[in-house]
mmCIF file with all atom_site columns, C-alpha atoms in Angstrom:
data_model
loop_
_atom_site.group_PDB
_atom_site.id
_atom_site.type_symbol
_atom_site.label_atom_id
_atom_site.label_alt_id
_atom_site.label_comp_id
_atom_site.label_asym_id
_atom_site.label_entity_id
_atom_site.label_seq_id
_atom_site.pdbx_PDB_ins_code
_atom_site.Cartn_x
_atom_site.Cartn_y
_atom_site.Cartn_z
_atom_site.occupancy
_atom_site.B_iso_or_equiv
_atom_site.pdbx_formal_charge
_atom_site.auth_seq_id
_atom_site.auth_comp_id
_atom_site.auth_asym_id
_atom_site.auth_atom_id
_atom_site.pdbx_PDB_model_num
ATOM 1   C CA . ALA A 1 1   ? 225.811 101.962 169.836 1.00 73.00 ? 171 ALA A CA 1
ATOM 2   C CA . GLN A 1 2   ? 227.468 103.275 172.943 1.00 81.00 ? 172 GLN A CA 1
ATOM 3   C CA . LYS A 1 3   ? 229.958 101.377 175.034 1.00 89.00 ? 173 LYS A CA 1
ATOM 4   C CA . ILE A 1 4   ? 231.682 102.125 178.322 1.00 93.00 ? 174 ILE A CA 1
ATOM 5   C CA . THR A 1 5   ? 234.760 100.221 179.464 1.00 95.00 ? 175 THR A CA 1
ATOM 6   C CA . GLN A 1 6   ? 236.173 100.202 182.966 1.00 95.00 ? 176 GLN A CA 1
ATOM 7   C CA . THR A 1 7   ? 239.280 98.048  182.983 1.00 94.00 ? 177 THR A CA 1
ATOM 8   C CA . GLN A 1 8   ? 239.917 98.013  186.734 1.00 94.00 ? 178 GLN A CA 1
ATOM 9   C CA . PRO A 1 9   ? 237.607 95.533  188.458 1.00 90.00 ? 179 PRO A CA 1
ATOM 10  C CA . GLY A 1 10  ? 238.978 96.431  191.884 1.00 92.00 ? 180 GLY A CA 1
ATOM 11  C CA . MET A 1 11  ? 241.636 98.465  193.602 1.00 93.00 ? 181 MET A CA 1
ATOM 12  C CA . PHE A 1 12  ? 242.976 99.375  196.997 1.00 94.00 ? 182 PHE A CA 1
ATOM 13  C CA . VAL A 1 13  ? 243.901 102.889 198.008 1.00 96.00 ? 183 VAL A CA 1
ATOM 14  C CA . GLN A 1 14  ? 245.481 104.213 201.163 1.00 96.00 ? 184 GLN A CA 1
ATOM 15  C CA . GLU A 1 15  ? 243.423 106.658 203.172 1.00 96.00 ? 185 GLU A CA 1
ATOM 16  C CA . LYS A 1 16  ? 244.243 110.299 202.345 1.00 97.00 ? 186 LYS A CA 1
ATOM 17  C CA . GLU A 1 17  ? 245.825 109.386 199.021 1.00 97.00 ? 187 GLU A CA 1
ATOM 18  C CA . ALA A 1 18  ? 244.394 110.130 195.587 1.00 97.00 ? 188 ALA A CA 1
ATOM 19  C CA . VAL A 1 19  ? 243.048 107.450 193.284 1.00 97.00 ? 189 VAL A CA 1
ATOM 20  C CA . THR A 1 20  ? 242.267 107.465 189.567 1.00 97.00 ? 190 THR A CA 1
ATOM 21  C CA . LEU A 1 21  ? 239.535 105.289 188.136 1.00 98.00 ? 191 LEU A CA 1
ATOM 22  C CA . ASP A 1 22  ? 239.765 104.623 184.426 1.00 97.00 ? 192 ASP A CA 1
ATOM 23  C CA . CYS A 1 23  ? 236.910 104.936 181.969 1.00 97.00 ? 193 CYS A CA 1
ATOM 24  C CA . THR A 1 24  ? 236.956 104.788 178.202 1.00 97.00 ? 194 THR A CA 1
ATOM 25  C CA . TYR A 1 25  ? 233.953 105.119 175.979 1.00 95.00 ? 195 TYR A CA 1
ATOM 26  C CA . ASP A 1 26  ? 232.863 104.651 172.420 1.00 93.00 ? 196 ASP A CA 1
ATOM 27  C CA . THR A 1 27  ? 230.080 106.514 170.683 1.00 88.00 ? 197 THR A CA 1
ATOM 28  C CA . SER A 1 28  ? 229.186 107.912 167.301 1.00 84.00 ? 198 SER A CA 1
ATOM 29  C CA . ASP A 1 29  ? 227.248 110.797 168.843 1.00 82.00 ? 199 ASP A CA 1
ATOM 30  C CA . GLN A 1 30  ? 228.738 114.255 168.430 1.00 81.00 ? 200 GLN A CA 1
ATOM 31  C CA . SER A 1 31  ? 227.246 115.455 171.678 1.00 83.00 ? 201 SER A CA 1
ATOM 32  C CA . TYR A 1 32  ? 227.044 113.370 174.792 1.00 86.00 ? 202 TYR A CA 1
ATOM 33  C CA . GLY A 1 33  ? 227.310 113.448 178.550 1.00 88.00 ? 203 GLY A CA 1
ATOM 34  C CA . LEU A 1 34  ? 229.576 111.458 180.816 1.00 92.00 ? 204 LEU A CA 1
ATOM 35  C CA . PHE A 1 35  ? 228.700 110.611 184.397 1.00 93.00 ? 205 PHE A CA 1
ATOM 36  C CA . TRP A 1 36  ? 230.221 108.934 187.389 1.00 96.00 ? 206 TRP A CA 1
ATOM 37  C CA . TYR A 1 37  ? 228.164 107.205 190.043 1.00 95.00 ? 207 TYR A CA 1
ATOM 38  C CA . LYS A 1 38  ? 229.087 105.711 193.399 1.00 96.00 ? 208 LYS A CA 1
ATOM 39  C CA . GLN A 1 39  ? 227.305 102.646 194.710 1.00 94.00 ? 209 GLN A CA 1
ATOM 40  C CA . PRO A 1 40  ? 227.954 101.807 198.365 1.00 93.00 ? 210 PRO A CA 1
ATOM 41  C CA . SER A 1 41  ? 226.979 98.473  199.815 1.00 89.00 ? 211 SER A CA 1
ATOM 42  C CA . SER A 1 42  ? 223.501 99.841  200.542 1.00 86.00 ? 212 SER A CA 1
ATOM 43  C CA . GLY A 1 43  ? 222.788 99.641  196.813 1.00 86.00 ? 213 GLY A CA 1
ATOM 44  C CA . GLU A 1 44  ? 221.853 103.214 196.014 1.00 87.00 ? 214 GLU A CA 1
ATOM 45  C CA . MET A 1 45  ? 223.524 104.779 192.991 1.00 90.00 ? 215 MET A CA 1
ATOM 46  C CA . ILE A 1 46  ? 224.799 108.209 193.972 1.00 92.00 ? 216 ILE A CA 1
ATOM 47  C CA . PHE A 1 47  ? 225.535 110.740 191.262 1.00 91.00 ? 217 PHE A CA 1
ATOM 48  C CA . LEU A 1 48  ? 229.016 112.219 191.636 1.00 95.00 ? 218 LEU A CA 1
ATOM 49  C CA . ILE A 1 49  ? 229.994 114.294 188.640 1.00 94.00 ? 219 ILE A CA 1
ATOM 50  C CA . TYR A 1 50  ? 229.032 115.191 185.082 1.00 92.00 ? 220 TYR A CA 1
ATOM 51  C CA . GLN A 1 51  ? 231.094 116.176 182.037 1.00 93.00 ? 221 GLN A CA 1
ATOM 52  C CA . GLY A 1 52  ? 229.581 117.396 178.796 1.00 89.00 ? 222 GLY A CA 1
ATOM 53  C CA . SER A 1 53  ? 231.352 116.536 175.590 1.00 88.00 ? 223 SER A CA 1
ATOM 54  C CA . TYR A 1 54  ? 231.577 120.200 174.620 1.00 88.00 ? 224 TYR A CA 1
ATOM 55  C CA . ASP A 1 55  ? 232.695 121.424 178.028 1.00 86.00 ? 225 ASP A CA 1
ATOM 56  C CA . GLU A 1 56  ? 236.131 122.979 177.652 1.00 84.00 ? 226 GLU A CA 1
ATOM 57  C CA . GLN A 1 57  ? 237.137 122.540 181.257 1.00 91.00 ? 227 GLN A CA 1
ATOM 58  C CA . ASN A 1 58  ? 237.307 119.360 183.258 1.00 94.00 ? 228 ASN A CA 1
ATOM 59  C CA . ALA A 1 59  ? 234.482 119.003 185.738 1.00 94.00 ? 229 ALA A CA 1
ATOM 60  C CA . THR A 1 60  ? 235.190 119.193 189.460 1.00 95.00 ? 230 THR A CA 1
ATOM 61  C CA . GLU A 1 61  ? 232.917 118.550 192.427 1.00 94.00 ? 231 GLU A CA 1
ATOM 62  C CA . GLY A 1 62  ? 234.617 118.796 195.787 1.00 96.00 ? 232 GLY A CA 1
ATOM 63  C CA . ARG A 1 63  ? 237.110 115.933 196.036 1.00 97.00 ? 233 ARG A CA 1
ATOM 64  C CA . TYR A 1 64  ? 235.999 114.535 192.683 1.00 97.00 ? 234 TYR A CA 1
ATOM 65  C CA . SER A 1 65  ? 237.434 115.638 189.375 1.00 97.00 ? 235 SER A CA 1
ATOM 66  C CA . LEU A 1 66  ? 237.015 114.239 185.927 1.00 96.00 ? 236 LEU A CA 1
ATOM 67  C CA . ASN A 1 67  ? 240.043 113.999 183.641 1.00 96.00 ? 237 ASN A CA 1
ATOM 68  C CA . PHE A 1 68  ? 238.340 114.318 180.291 1.00 96.00 ? 238 PHE A CA 1
ATOM 69  C CA . GLN A 1 69  ? 240.438 113.565 177.204 1.00 95.00 ? 239 GLN A CA 1
ATOM 70  C CA . LYS A 1 70  ? 238.068 113.721 174.283 1.00 93.00 ? 240 LYS A CA 1
ATOM 71  C CA . ALA A 1 71  ? 240.519 112.642 171.584 1.00 93.00 ? 241 ALA A CA 1
ATOM 72  C CA . ARG A 1 72  ? 241.353 109.524 173.576 1.00 95.00 ? 242 ARG A CA 1
ATOM 73  C CA . LYS A 1 73  ? 237.704 109.008 174.542 1.00 95.00 ? 243 LYS A CA 1
ATOM 74  C CA . SER A 1 74  ? 238.554 108.719 178.174 1.00 97.00 ? 244 SER A CA 1
ATOM 75  C CA . ALA A 1 75  ? 236.848 110.172 181.236 1.00 97.00 ? 245 ALA A CA 1
ATOM 76  C CA . ASN A 1 76  ? 238.808 109.127 184.277 1.00 98.00 ? 246 ASN A CA 1
ATOM 77  C CA . LEU A 1 77  ? 237.584 109.955 187.766 1.00 98.00 ? 247 LEU A CA 1
ATOM 78  C CA . VAL A 1 78  ? 240.081 111.269 190.278 1.00 98.00 ? 248 VAL A CA 1
ATOM 79  C CA . ILE A 1 79  ? 239.227 111.109 193.962 1.00 97.00 ? 249 ILE A CA 1
ATOM 80  C CA . SER A 1 80  ? 241.569 113.194 196.057 1.00 96.00 ? 250 SER A CA 1
ATOM 81  C CA . ALA A 1 81  ? 242.295 112.649 199.754 1.00 96.00 ? 251 ALA A CA 1
ATOM 82  C CA . SER A 1 82  ? 240.499 109.317 199.940 1.00 97.00 ? 252 SER A CA 1
ATOM 83  C CA . GLN A 1 83  ? 238.316 108.640 202.956 1.00 97.00 ? 253 GLN A CA 1
ATOM 84  C CA . LEU A 1 84  ? 237.130 105.351 204.404 1.00 96.00 ? 254 LEU A CA 1
ATOM 85  C CA . GLY A 1 85  ? 233.609 106.238 203.292 1.00 96.00 ? 255 GLY A CA 1
ATOM 86  C CA . ASP A 1 86  ? 234.787 106.261 199.688 1.00 97.00 ? 256 ASP A CA 1
ATOM 87  C CA . SER A 1 87  ? 234.898 102.455 199.698 1.00 97.00 ? 257 SER A CA 1
ATOM 88  C CA . ALA A 1 88  ? 232.260 101.485 197.152 1.00 97.00 ? 258 ALA A CA 1
ATOM 89  C CA . MET A 1 89  ? 231.642 100.479 193.560 1.00 95.00 ? 259 MET A CA 1
ATOM 90  C CA . TYR A 1 90  ? 232.137 103.268 191.041 1.00 97.00 ? 260 TYR A CA 1
ATOM 91  C CA . PHE A 1 91  ? 230.394 103.309 187.690 1.00 96.00 ? 261 PHE A CA 1
ATOM 92  C CA . CYS A 1 92  ? 231.145 105.377 184.633 1.00 96.00 ? 262 CYS A CA 1
ATOM 93  C CA . ALA A 1 93  ? 228.169 106.068 182.384 1.00 93.00 ? 263 ALA A CA 1
ATOM 94  C CA . MET A 1 94  ? 227.288 108.037 179.299 1.00 90.00 ? 264 MET A CA 1
ATOM 95  C CA . ARG A 1 95  ? 224.200 109.331 177.557 1.00 84.00 ? 265 ARG A CA 1
ATOM 96  C CA . GLY A 1 96  ? 224.029 110.518 173.993 1.00 74.00 ? 266 GLY A CA 1
ATOM 97  C CA . ASP A 1 97  ? 222.324 113.748 173.102 1.00 62.00 ? 267 ASP A CA 1
ATOM 98  C CA . ARG A 1 98  ? 220.298 112.320 170.315 1.00 56.00 ? 268 ARG A CA 1
ATOM 99  C CA . PHE A 1 99  ? 216.558 112.281 170.781 1.00 50.00 ? 269 PHE A CA 1
ATOM 100 C CA . ALA A 1 100 ? 216.300 108.553 170.452 1.00 51.00 ? 270 ALA A CA 1
ATOM 101 C CA . ALA A 1 101 ? 213.475 106.787 172.160 1.00 45.00 ? 271 ALA A CA 1
ATOM 102 C CA . GLY A 1 102 ? 214.755 105.981 175.578 1.00 47.00 ? 272 GLY A CA 1
ATOM 103 C CA . ASN A 1 103 ? 217.960 107.951 175.423 1.00 57.00 ? 273 ASN A CA 1
ATOM 104 C CA . LYS A 1 104 ? 219.436 105.802 178.079 1.00 71.00 ? 274 LYS A CA 1
ATOM 105 C CA . LEU A 1 105 ? 222.412 105.876 180.353 1.00 81.00 ? 275 LEU A CA 1
ATOM 106 C CA . THR A 1 106 ? 224.912 103.219 179.322 1.00 86.00 ? 276 THR A CA 1
ATOM 107 C CA . PHE A 1 107 ? 227.002 101.946 182.220 1.00 91.00 ? 277 PHE A CA 1
ATOM 108 C CA . GLY A 1 108 ? 230.423 100.388 182.468 1.00 93.00 ? 278 GLY A CA 1
ATOM 109 C CA . GLY A 1 109 ? 231.088 97.274  184.506 1.00 91.00 ? 279 GLY A CA 1
ATOM 110 C CA . GLY A 1 110 ? 232.245 99.219  187.530 1.00 94.00 ? 280 GLY A CA 1
ATOM 111 C CA . THR A 1 111 ? 235.377 99.432  189.686 1.00 96.00 ? 281 THR A CA 1
ATOM 112 C CA . ARG A 1 112 ? 235.348 98.393  193.323 1.00 95.00 ? 282 ARG A CA 1
ATOM 113 C CA . VAL A 1 113 ? 237.423 100.693 195.505 1.00 97.00 ? 283 VAL A CA 1
ATOM 114 C CA . LEU A 1 114 ? 238.528 99.734  198.985 1.00 96.00 ? 284 LEU A CA 1
ATOM 115 C CA . VAL A 1 115 ? 240.130 102.448 201.094 1.00 96.00 ? 285 VAL A CA 1
ATOM 116 C CA . LYS A 1 116 ? 242.595 101.159 203.692 1.00 95.00 ? 286 LYS A CA 1
ATOM 117 C CA . PRO A 1 117 ? 243.158 103.015 206.964 1.00 94.00 ? 287 PRO A CA 1
ATOM 118 C CA . GLU B 2 1   ? 216.300 111.597 202.313 1.00 49.00 ? 211 GLU B CA 1
ATOM 119 C CA . THR B 2 2   ? 216.688 110.401 198.757 1.00 61.00 ? 212 THR B CA 1
ATOM 120 C CA . GLY B 2 3   ? 214.451 111.950 196.110 1.00 90.00 ? 213 GLY B CA 1
ATOM 121 C CA . VAL B 2 4   ? 213.739 108.490 194.687 1.00 94.00 ? 214 VAL B CA 1
ATOM 122 C CA . THR B 2 5   ? 212.242 105.935 197.030 1.00 95.00 ? 215 THR B CA 1
ATOM 123 C CA . GLN B 2 6   ? 211.890 102.251 196.324 1.00 96.00 ? 216 GLN B CA 1
ATOM 124 C CA . THR B 2 7   ? 209.892 99.685  198.254 1.00 96.00 ? 217 THR B CA 1
ATOM 125 C CA . PRO B 2 8   ? 210.418 97.058  199.387 1.00 96.00 ? 218 PRO B CA 1
ATOM 126 C CA . ARG B 2 9   ? 214.164 97.085  199.973 1.00 94.00 ? 219 ARG B CA 1
ATOM 127 C CA . HIS B 2 10  ? 214.322 93.312  200.049 1.00 95.00 ? 220 HIS B CA 1
ATOM 128 C CA . LEU B 2 11  ? 211.979 90.724  198.558 1.00 96.00 ? 221 LEU B CA 1
ATOM 129 C CA . VAL B 2 12  ? 212.070 86.958  198.516 1.00 95.00 ? 222 VAL B CA 1
ATOM 130 C CA . MET B 2 13  ? 209.493 85.298  196.314 1.00 93.00 ? 223 MET B CA 1
ATOM 131 C CA . GLY B 2 14  ? 208.708 81.896  194.923 1.00 91.00 ? 224 GLY B CA 1
ATOM 132 C CA . MET B 2 15  ? 208.526 81.222  191.227 1.00 90.00 ? 225 MET B CA 1
ATOM 133 C CA . THR B 2 16  ? 204.734 81.061  191.309 1.00 89.00 ? 226 THR B CA 1
ATOM 134 C CA . ASN B 2 17  ? 204.236 84.255  193.282 1.00 90.00 ? 227 ASN B CA 1
ATOM 135 C CA . LYS B 2 18  ? 203.077 87.638  192.024 1.00 94.00 ? 228 LYS B CA 1
ATOM 136 C CA . LYS B 2 19  ? 204.629 90.704  193.547 1.00 95.00 ? 229 LYS B CA 1
ATOM 137 C CA . SER B 2 20  ? 205.183 94.344  192.674 1.00 97.00 ? 230 SER B CA 1
ATOM 138 C CA . LEU B 2 21  ? 208.075 96.727  193.132 1.00 97.00 ? 231 LEU B CA 1
ATOM 139 C CA . LYS B 2 22  ? 207.252 100.348 193.741 1.00 98.00 ? 232 LYS B CA 1
ATOM 140 C CA . CYS B 2 23  ? 209.209 103.474 192.942 1.00 97.00 ? 233 CYS B CA 1
ATOM 141 C CA . GLU B 2 24  ? 208.311 107.036 193.814 1.00 97.00 ? 234 GLU B CA 1
ATOM 142 C CA . GLN B 2 25  ? 210.167 110.211 192.939 1.00 95.00 ? 235 GLN B CA 1
ATOM 143 C CA . HIS B 2 26  ? 209.706 113.603 194.546 1.00 90.00 ? 236 HIS B CA 1
ATOM 144 C CA . LEU B 2 27  ? 211.920 115.552 192.165 1.00 91.00 ? 237 LEU B CA 1
ATOM 145 C CA . GLY B 2 28  ? 209.390 116.693 189.593 1.00 90.00 ? 238 GLY B CA 1
ATOM 146 C CA . HIS B 2 29  ? 211.110 114.679 186.897 1.00 90.00 ? 239 HIS B CA 1
ATOM 147 C CA . ASN B 2 30  ? 209.478 113.636 183.640 1.00 88.00 ? 240 ASN B CA 1
ATOM 148 C CA . ALA B 2 31  ? 211.299 110.373 182.996 1.00 88.00 ? 241 ALA B CA 1
ATOM 149 C CA . MET B 2 32  ? 211.579 107.211 185.053 1.00 91.00 ? 242 MET B CA 1
ATOM 150 C CA . TYR B 2 33  ? 213.557 104.036 184.497 1.00 91.00 ? 243 TYR B CA 1
ATOM 151 C CA . TRP B 2 34  ? 213.899 100.476 185.703 1.00 94.00 ? 244 TRP B CA 1
ATOM 152 C CA . TYR B 2 35  ? 217.379 98.945  185.718 1.00 93.00 ? 245 TYR B CA 1
ATOM 153 C CA . LYS B 2 36  ? 218.468 95.443  186.607 1.00 94.00 ? 246 LYS B CA 1
ATOM 154 C CA . GLN B 2 37  ? 221.824 94.862  188.265 1.00 93.00 ? 247 GLN B CA 1
ATOM 155 C CA . SER B 2 38  ? 222.997 91.258  188.347 1.00 90.00 ? 248 SER B CA 1
ATOM 156 C CA . ALA B 2 39  ? 226.218 90.003  189.824 1.00 82.00 ? 249 ALA B CA 1
ATOM 157 C CA . LYS B 2 40  ? 229.142 90.428  187.432 1.00 72.00 ? 250 LYS B CA 1
ATOM 158 C CA . LYS B 2 41  ? 227.059 92.164  184.765 1.00 78.00 ? 251 LYS B CA 1
ATOM 159 C CA . PRO B 2 42  ? 226.736 95.822  183.876 1.00 79.00 ? 252 PRO B CA 1
ATOM 160 C CA . LEU B 2 43  ? 223.577 97.628  184.725 1.00 86.00 ? 253 LEU B CA 1
ATOM 161 C CA . GLU B 2 44  ? 220.867 96.717  182.231 1.00 88.00 ? 254 GLU B CA 1
ATOM 162 C CA . LEU B 2 45  ? 218.118 99.119  181.281 1.00 88.00 ? 255 LEU B CA 1
ATOM 163 C CA . MET B 2 46  ? 214.737 97.415  181.353 1.00 91.00 ? 256 MET B CA 1
ATOM 164 C CA . PHE B 2 47  ? 212.147 100.115 180.798 1.00 91.00 ? 257 PHE B CA 1
ATOM 165 C CA . VAL B 2 48  ? 211.978 103.836 180.160 1.00 88.00 ? 258 VAL B CA 1
ATOM 166 C CA . TYR B 2 49  ? 208.936 106.010 180.729 1.00 89.00 ? 259 TYR B CA 1
ATOM 167 C CA . SER B 2 50  ? 208.807 109.588 179.546 1.00 84.00 ? 260 SER B CA 1
ATOM 168 C CA . LEU B 2 51  ? 205.803 111.658 180.583 1.00 80.00 ? 261 LEU B CA 1
ATOM 169 C CA . GLU B 2 52  ? 204.080 108.444 181.650 1.00 80.00 ? 262 GLU B CA 1
ATOM 170 C CA . GLU B 2 53  ? 204.448 106.868 178.234 1.00 80.00 ? 263 GLU B CA 1
ATOM 171 C CA . ARG B 2 54  ? 206.714 103.891 177.732 1.00 81.00 ? 264 ARG B CA 1
ATOM 172 C CA . VAL B 2 55  ? 209.354 104.752 175.172 1.00 75.00 ? 265 VAL B CA 1
ATOM 173 C CA . GLU B 2 56  ? 211.641 101.785 175.375 1.00 74.00 ? 266 GLU B CA 1
ATOM 174 C CA . ASN B 2 57  ? 211.437 98.153  176.335 1.00 76.00 ? 267 ASN B CA 1
ATOM 175 C CA . ASN B 2 58  ? 214.790 96.460  175.980 1.00 73.00 ? 268 ASN B CA 1
ATOM 176 C CA . SER B 2 59  ? 213.386 93.055  175.076 1.00 84.00 ? 269 SER B CA 1
ATOM 177 C CA . VAL B 2 60  ? 212.506 92.295  178.648 1.00 91.00 ? 270 VAL B CA 1
ATOM 178 C CA . PRO B 2 61  ? 210.587 89.044  179.234 1.00 93.00 ? 271 PRO B CA 1
ATOM 179 C CA . SER B 2 62  ? 206.856 89.441  179.688 1.00 92.00 ? 272 SER B CA 1
ATOM 180 C CA . ARG B 2 63  ? 207.073 88.137  183.248 1.00 95.00 ? 273 ARG B CA 1
ATOM 181 C CA . PHE B 2 64  ? 208.171 91.714  184.035 1.00 96.00 ? 274 PHE B CA 1
ATOM 182 C CA . SER B 2 65  ? 205.358 94.201  183.534 1.00 95.00 ? 275 SER B CA 1
ATOM 183 C CA . PRO B 2 66  ? 205.876 97.922  184.190 1.00 94.00 ? 276 PRO B CA 1
ATOM 184 C CA . GLU B 2 67  ? 203.220 100.427 185.062 1.00 95.00 ? 277 GLU B CA 1
ATOM 185 C CA . CYS B 2 68  ? 203.523 104.189 185.266 1.00 93.00 ? 278 CYS B CA 1
ATOM 186 C CA . PRO B 2 69  ? 200.238 105.680 186.492 1.00 93.00 ? 279 PRO B CA 1
ATOM 187 C CA . ASN B 2 70  ? 201.670 109.194 186.782 1.00 91.00 ? 280 ASN B CA 1
ATOM 188 C CA . SER B 2 71  ? 204.996 110.957 186.487 1.00 89.00 ? 281 SER B CA 1
ATOM 189 C CA . SER B 2 72  ? 205.832 110.370 190.142 1.00 93.00 ? 282 SER B CA 1
ATOM 190 C CA . HIS B 2 73  ? 205.183 106.652 190.417 1.00 95.00 ? 283 HIS B CA 1
ATOM 191 C CA . LEU B 2 74  ? 206.535 103.623 188.669 1.00 96.00 ? 284 LEU B CA 1
ATOM 192 C CA . PHE B 2 75  ? 205.767 99.977  189.345 1.00 97.00 ? 285 PHE B CA 1
ATOM 193 C CA . LEU B 2 76  ? 207.304 96.736  188.211 1.00 97.00 ? 286 LEU B CA 1
ATOM 194 C CA . HIS B 2 77  ? 204.881 93.829  188.414 1.00 97.00 ? 287 HIS B CA 1
ATOM 195 C CA . LEU B 2 78  ? 206.497 90.427  188.722 1.00 96.00 ? 288 LEU B CA 1
ATOM 196 C CA . HIS B 2 79  ? 204.986 87.032  188.020 1.00 94.00 ? 289 HIS B CA 1
ATOM 197 C CA . THR B 2 80  ? 206.310 83.515  187.441 1.00 93.00 ? 290 THR B CA 1
ATOM 198 C CA . LEU B 2 81  ? 209.906 84.640  187.799 1.00 94.00 ? 291 LEU B CA 1
ATOM 199 C CA . GLN B 2 82  ? 212.950 82.429  187.432 1.00 94.00 ? 292 GLN B CA 1
ATOM 200 C CA . PRO B 2 83  ? 215.894 82.087  189.814 1.00 93.00 ? 293 PRO B CA 1
ATOM 201 C CA . GLU B 2 84  ? 218.081 83.930  187.300 1.00 92.00 ? 294 GLU B CA 1
ATOM 202 C CA . ASP B 2 85  ? 215.872 86.972  187.795 1.00 95.00 ? 295 ASP B CA 1
ATOM 203 C CA . SER B 2 86  ? 217.377 87.392  191.249 1.00 95.00 ? 296 SER B CA 1
ATOM 204 C CA . ALA B 2 87  ? 219.137 90.753  191.192 1.00 95.00 ? 297 ALA B CA 1
ATOM 205 C CA . LEU B 2 88  ? 219.100 94.297  192.458 1.00 95.00 ? 298 LEU B CA 1
ATOM 206 C CA . TYR B 2 89  ? 216.374 96.282  190.705 1.00 97.00 ? 299 TYR B CA 1
ATOM 207 C CA . LEU B 2 90  ? 217.068 99.978  190.577 1.00 95.00 ? 300 LEU B CA 1
ATOM 208 C CA . CYS B 2 91  ? 214.633 102.717 189.770 1.00 95.00 ? 301 CYS B CA 1
ATOM 209 C CA . ALA B 2 92  ? 215.850 106.056 188.483 1.00 92.00 ? 302 ALA B CA 1
ATOM 210 C CA . SER B 2 93  ? 214.394 109.344 187.349 1.00 91.00 ? 303 SER B CA 1
ATOM 211 C CA . SER B 2 94  ? 215.660 112.258 185.318 1.00 87.00 ? 304 SER B CA 1
ATOM 212 C CA . GLN B 2 95  ? 214.335 115.626 184.298 1.00 84.00 ? 305 GLN B CA 1
ATOM 213 C CA . ASP B 2 96  ? 214.222 114.662 180.677 1.00 72.00 ? 306 ASP B CA 1
ATOM 214 C CA . ALA B 2 97  ? 214.612 111.364 178.847 1.00 63.00 ? 307 ALA B CA 1
ATOM 215 C CA . SER B 2 98  ? 215.977 112.920 175.697 1.00 62.00 ? 308 SER B CA 1
ATOM 216 C CA . THR B 2 99  ? 218.921 115.166 176.411 1.00 60.00 ? 309 THR B CA 1
ATOM 217 C CA . GLY B 2 100 ? 222.433 114.194 177.319 1.00 58.00 ? 310 GLY B CA 1
ATOM 218 C CA . ASN B 2 101 ? 223.166 116.548 180.154 1.00 64.00 ? 311 ASN B CA 1
ATOM 219 C CA . THR B 2 102 ? 220.610 115.422 182.658 1.00 72.00 ? 312 THR B CA 1
ATOM 220 C CA . GLU B 2 103 ? 221.804 113.035 185.283 1.00 80.00 ? 313 GLU B CA 1
ATOM 221 C CA . ALA B 2 104 ? 219.638 110.267 186.588 1.00 85.00 ? 314 ALA B CA 1
ATOM 222 C CA . PHE B 2 105 ? 218.884 109.974 190.275 1.00 90.00 ? 315 PHE B CA 1
ATOM 223 C CA . PHE B 2 106 ? 218.574 106.482 191.628 1.00 92.00 ? 316 PHE B CA 1
ATOM 224 C CA . GLY B 2 107 ? 216.667 104.865 194.426 1.00 93.00 ? 317 GLY B CA 1
ATOM 225 C CA . GLN B 2 108 ? 218.283 102.462 196.853 1.00 91.00 ? 318 GLN B CA 1
ATOM 226 C CA . GLY B 2 109 ? 217.056 99.453  194.939 1.00 94.00 ? 319 GLY B CA 1
ATOM 227 C CA . THR B 2 110 ? 215.083 96.342  195.726 1.00 96.00 ? 320 THR B CA 1
ATOM 228 C CA . ARG B 2 111 ? 217.161 93.241  196.349 1.00 95.00 ? 321 ARG B CA 1
ATOM 229 C CA . LEU B 2 112 ? 215.064 90.454  194.803 1.00 96.00 ? 322 LEU B CA 1
ATOM 230 C CA . THR B 2 113 ? 215.677 86.783  195.458 1.00 95.00 ? 323 THR B CA 1
ATOM 231 C CA . VAL B 2 114 ? 213.656 84.210  193.553 1.00 94.00 ? 324 VAL B CA 1
ATOM 232 C CA . VAL B 2 115 ? 213.549 80.797  195.192 1.00 92.00 ? 325 VAL B CA 1
#
């Protein structure tokens, strides 16, 4: 079974500062993918960044970077230069690489980020 | 414009009503999903369709009935729901249901309230 844990239910960040959102995971799969999604108040889940378990370098996408520490089973999201529009819920998710029926995305409980001007 | 479109965005229904949620994806993906997002609970996978065939049903009550007529459309038929079924229902699609490196793209969700 796969499990994702996000220990920060909510946090404030000052505009233009960086923020780190924690994510730890548990899986018995040798190969897996880790994802971060943003969910603004409109409800849509917006894909932000992906990290493969065999990727040697940490993933980066614009202001988003993923601090992947495989031995510690953590995949923290770093948002640099926070903007007011970054205020949202952020979800960490993973998918195993096994061809199981319904190889599903497993989500964490989410972290609510509020950016202060 | 999002590649995954859900209608309606908001729905209020009585416990004796029958309604349907619709999801449409324009991304050429082969897999589609229904998720339920309740307050204070992680996202719960309800149904997975791969190439129009249902491959997983996570013990969802029979009052929820999915339908996938083709790879671009997914429906969730609702009947005799309970107030605890009130939630945000999210549809998603991905290129492939079986490999780990394909992200899912989500629609904006249908906010369902059962009264």
